[in-house]
Short mmCIF file of C-alpha atoms in Angstrom, two decimals:
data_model
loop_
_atom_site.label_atom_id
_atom_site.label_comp_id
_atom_site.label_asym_id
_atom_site.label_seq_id
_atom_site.Cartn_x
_atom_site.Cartn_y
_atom_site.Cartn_z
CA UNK A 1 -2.71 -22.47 39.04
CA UNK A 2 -2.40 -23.21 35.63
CA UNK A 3 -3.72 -18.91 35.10
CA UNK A 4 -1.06 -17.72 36.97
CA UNK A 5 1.94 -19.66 35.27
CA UNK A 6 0.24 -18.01 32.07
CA UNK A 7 -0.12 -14.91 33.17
CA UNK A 8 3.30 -14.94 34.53
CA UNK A 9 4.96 -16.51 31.33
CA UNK A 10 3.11 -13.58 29.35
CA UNK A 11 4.43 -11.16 31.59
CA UNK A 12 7.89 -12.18 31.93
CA UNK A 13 8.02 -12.18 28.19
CA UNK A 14 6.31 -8.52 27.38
CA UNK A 15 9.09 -7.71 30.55
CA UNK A 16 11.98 -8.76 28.18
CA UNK A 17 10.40 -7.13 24.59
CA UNK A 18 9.96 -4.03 26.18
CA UNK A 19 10.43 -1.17 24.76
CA UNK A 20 11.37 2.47 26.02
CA UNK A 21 10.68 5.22 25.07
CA UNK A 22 13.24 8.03 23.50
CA UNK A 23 13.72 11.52 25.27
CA UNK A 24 12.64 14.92 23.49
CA UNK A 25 15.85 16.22 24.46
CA UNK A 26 18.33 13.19 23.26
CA UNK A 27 20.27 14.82 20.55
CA UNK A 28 19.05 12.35 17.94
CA UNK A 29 15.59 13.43 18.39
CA UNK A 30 16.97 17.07 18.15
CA UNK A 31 18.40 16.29 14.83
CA UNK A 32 14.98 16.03 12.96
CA UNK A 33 12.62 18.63 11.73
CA UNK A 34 9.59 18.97 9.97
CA UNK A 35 8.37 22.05 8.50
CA UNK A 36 5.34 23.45 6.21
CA UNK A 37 5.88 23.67 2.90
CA UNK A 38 3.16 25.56 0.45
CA UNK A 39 1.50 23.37 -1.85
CA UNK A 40 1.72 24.99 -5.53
CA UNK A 41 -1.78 24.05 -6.76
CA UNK A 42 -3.82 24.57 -3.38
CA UNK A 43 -3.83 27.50 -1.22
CA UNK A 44 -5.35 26.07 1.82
CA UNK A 45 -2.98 22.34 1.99
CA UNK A 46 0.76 23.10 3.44
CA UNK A 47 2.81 19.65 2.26
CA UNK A 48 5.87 18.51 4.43
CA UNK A 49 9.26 18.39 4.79
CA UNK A 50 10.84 15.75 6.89
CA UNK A 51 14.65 16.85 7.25
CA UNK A 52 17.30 15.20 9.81
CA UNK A 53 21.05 15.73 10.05
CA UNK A 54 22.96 13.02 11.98
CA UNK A 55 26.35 14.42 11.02
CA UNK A 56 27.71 15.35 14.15
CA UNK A 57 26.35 11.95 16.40
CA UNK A 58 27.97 9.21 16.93
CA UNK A 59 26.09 6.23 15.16
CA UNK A 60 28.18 3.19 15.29
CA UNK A 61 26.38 0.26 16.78
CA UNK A 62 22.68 2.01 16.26
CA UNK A 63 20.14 1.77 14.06
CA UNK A 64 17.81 5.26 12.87
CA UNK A 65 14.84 4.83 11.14
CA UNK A 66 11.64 7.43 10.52
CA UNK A 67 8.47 6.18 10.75
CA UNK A 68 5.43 8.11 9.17
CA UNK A 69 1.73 6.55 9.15
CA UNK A 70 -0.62 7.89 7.26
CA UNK A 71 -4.07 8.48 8.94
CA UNK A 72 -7.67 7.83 7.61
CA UNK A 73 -9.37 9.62 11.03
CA UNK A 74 -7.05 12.75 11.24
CA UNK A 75 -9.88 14.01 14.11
CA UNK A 76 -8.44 11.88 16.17
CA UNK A 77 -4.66 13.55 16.18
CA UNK A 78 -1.48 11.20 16.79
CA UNK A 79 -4.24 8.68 18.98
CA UNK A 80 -5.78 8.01 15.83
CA UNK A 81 -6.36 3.90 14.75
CA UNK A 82 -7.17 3.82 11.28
CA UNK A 83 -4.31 3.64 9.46
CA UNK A 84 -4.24 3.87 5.63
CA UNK A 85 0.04 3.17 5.62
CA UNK A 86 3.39 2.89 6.99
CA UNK A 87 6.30 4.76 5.23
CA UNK A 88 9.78 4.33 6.25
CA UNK A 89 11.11 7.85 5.64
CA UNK A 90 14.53 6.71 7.03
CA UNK A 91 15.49 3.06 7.93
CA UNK A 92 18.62 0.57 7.95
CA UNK A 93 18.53 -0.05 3.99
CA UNK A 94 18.35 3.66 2.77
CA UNK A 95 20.19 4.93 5.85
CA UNK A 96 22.31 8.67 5.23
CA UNK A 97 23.28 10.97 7.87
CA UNK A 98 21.75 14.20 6.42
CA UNK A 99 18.97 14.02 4.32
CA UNK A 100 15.58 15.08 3.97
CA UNK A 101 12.29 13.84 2.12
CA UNK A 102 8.98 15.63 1.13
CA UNK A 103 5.86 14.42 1.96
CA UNK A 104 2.97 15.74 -0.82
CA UNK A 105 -0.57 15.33 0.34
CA UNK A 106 -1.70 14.63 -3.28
CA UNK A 107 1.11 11.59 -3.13
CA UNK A 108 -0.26 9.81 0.01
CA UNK A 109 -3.56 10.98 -0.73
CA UNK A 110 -4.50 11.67 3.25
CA UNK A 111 -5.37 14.96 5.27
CA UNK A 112 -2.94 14.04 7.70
CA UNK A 113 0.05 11.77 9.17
CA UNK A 114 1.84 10.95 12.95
CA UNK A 115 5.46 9.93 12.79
CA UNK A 116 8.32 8.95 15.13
CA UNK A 117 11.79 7.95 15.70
CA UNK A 118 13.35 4.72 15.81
CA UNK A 119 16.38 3.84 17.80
CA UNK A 120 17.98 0.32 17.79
CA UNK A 121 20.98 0.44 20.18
CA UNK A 122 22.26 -3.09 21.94
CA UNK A 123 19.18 -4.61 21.12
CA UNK A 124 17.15 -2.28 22.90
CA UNK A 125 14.58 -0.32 20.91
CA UNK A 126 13.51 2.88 21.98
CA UNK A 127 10.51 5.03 20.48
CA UNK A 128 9.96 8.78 20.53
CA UNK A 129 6.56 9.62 20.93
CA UNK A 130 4.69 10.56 17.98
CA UNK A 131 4.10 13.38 16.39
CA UNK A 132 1.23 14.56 14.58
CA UNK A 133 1.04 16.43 11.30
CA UNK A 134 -1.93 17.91 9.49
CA UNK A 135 -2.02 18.86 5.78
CA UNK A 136 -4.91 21.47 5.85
CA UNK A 137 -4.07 24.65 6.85
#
């Protein structure tokens, strides 16, 4: 008895943290992009370019942030698990509508990153899935 009032207690509580997941075709996801950029000193790394542009949403009451984690095991794509860091691209303290930031591979000193969107509306957090980004061409 005492198993199932656990279990249920657990479940009841990962029930009201839940967290959803964000559409592809919600037009805050549509507002970022991430494109190739040639590194100057190395032919065969691209860098990145995170860019977003809010301008035209609506963004009272919510909360954007970019994540980007840098990955150890890039063989492994956007499933990988060994992380080296977390970067908040975008988040709550450094928050513009339309901005962009470049990621150099030399600067995080990894072959690869995932990242994803963060959206905290009514207290209700919902993820995009991530994406996966390699340096080498």
């Amino acid at each position: 008895m005492k198993k199932v009032l656990l279990l249920s207690i657990f479940l009841f509580f990962q029930y009201g943290f839940s967290q959803t997941i964000l559409d592809k075709n919600d037009a805050i996801f549509k507002g970022v992009k991430i494109e190739n950029l040639q590194d100057p000193k190395f032919d065969y790394i691209n860098n990145a370019k995170i860019s977003w542009d809010f301008s035209t949403l609506d963004l009272s009451n919510k909360n954007v942030s970019i994540e980007v984690v840098t990955i150890y095991d890039c063989f492994n794509g956007e499933n990988a698990s060994d992380y080296k860091e977390t970067i908040q691209v975008l988040n709550k303290e450094n928050f513009v509508k339309k901005g962009s930031r470049e990621l150099i591979h030399l600067e995080l000193m990894t072959k690869c990153f995932k990242w994803r969107l963060v959206l905290v509306e009514n207290n209700q957090t919902k993820f995009s899935d991530w994406s996966y980004f390699s340096f080498l061409k």
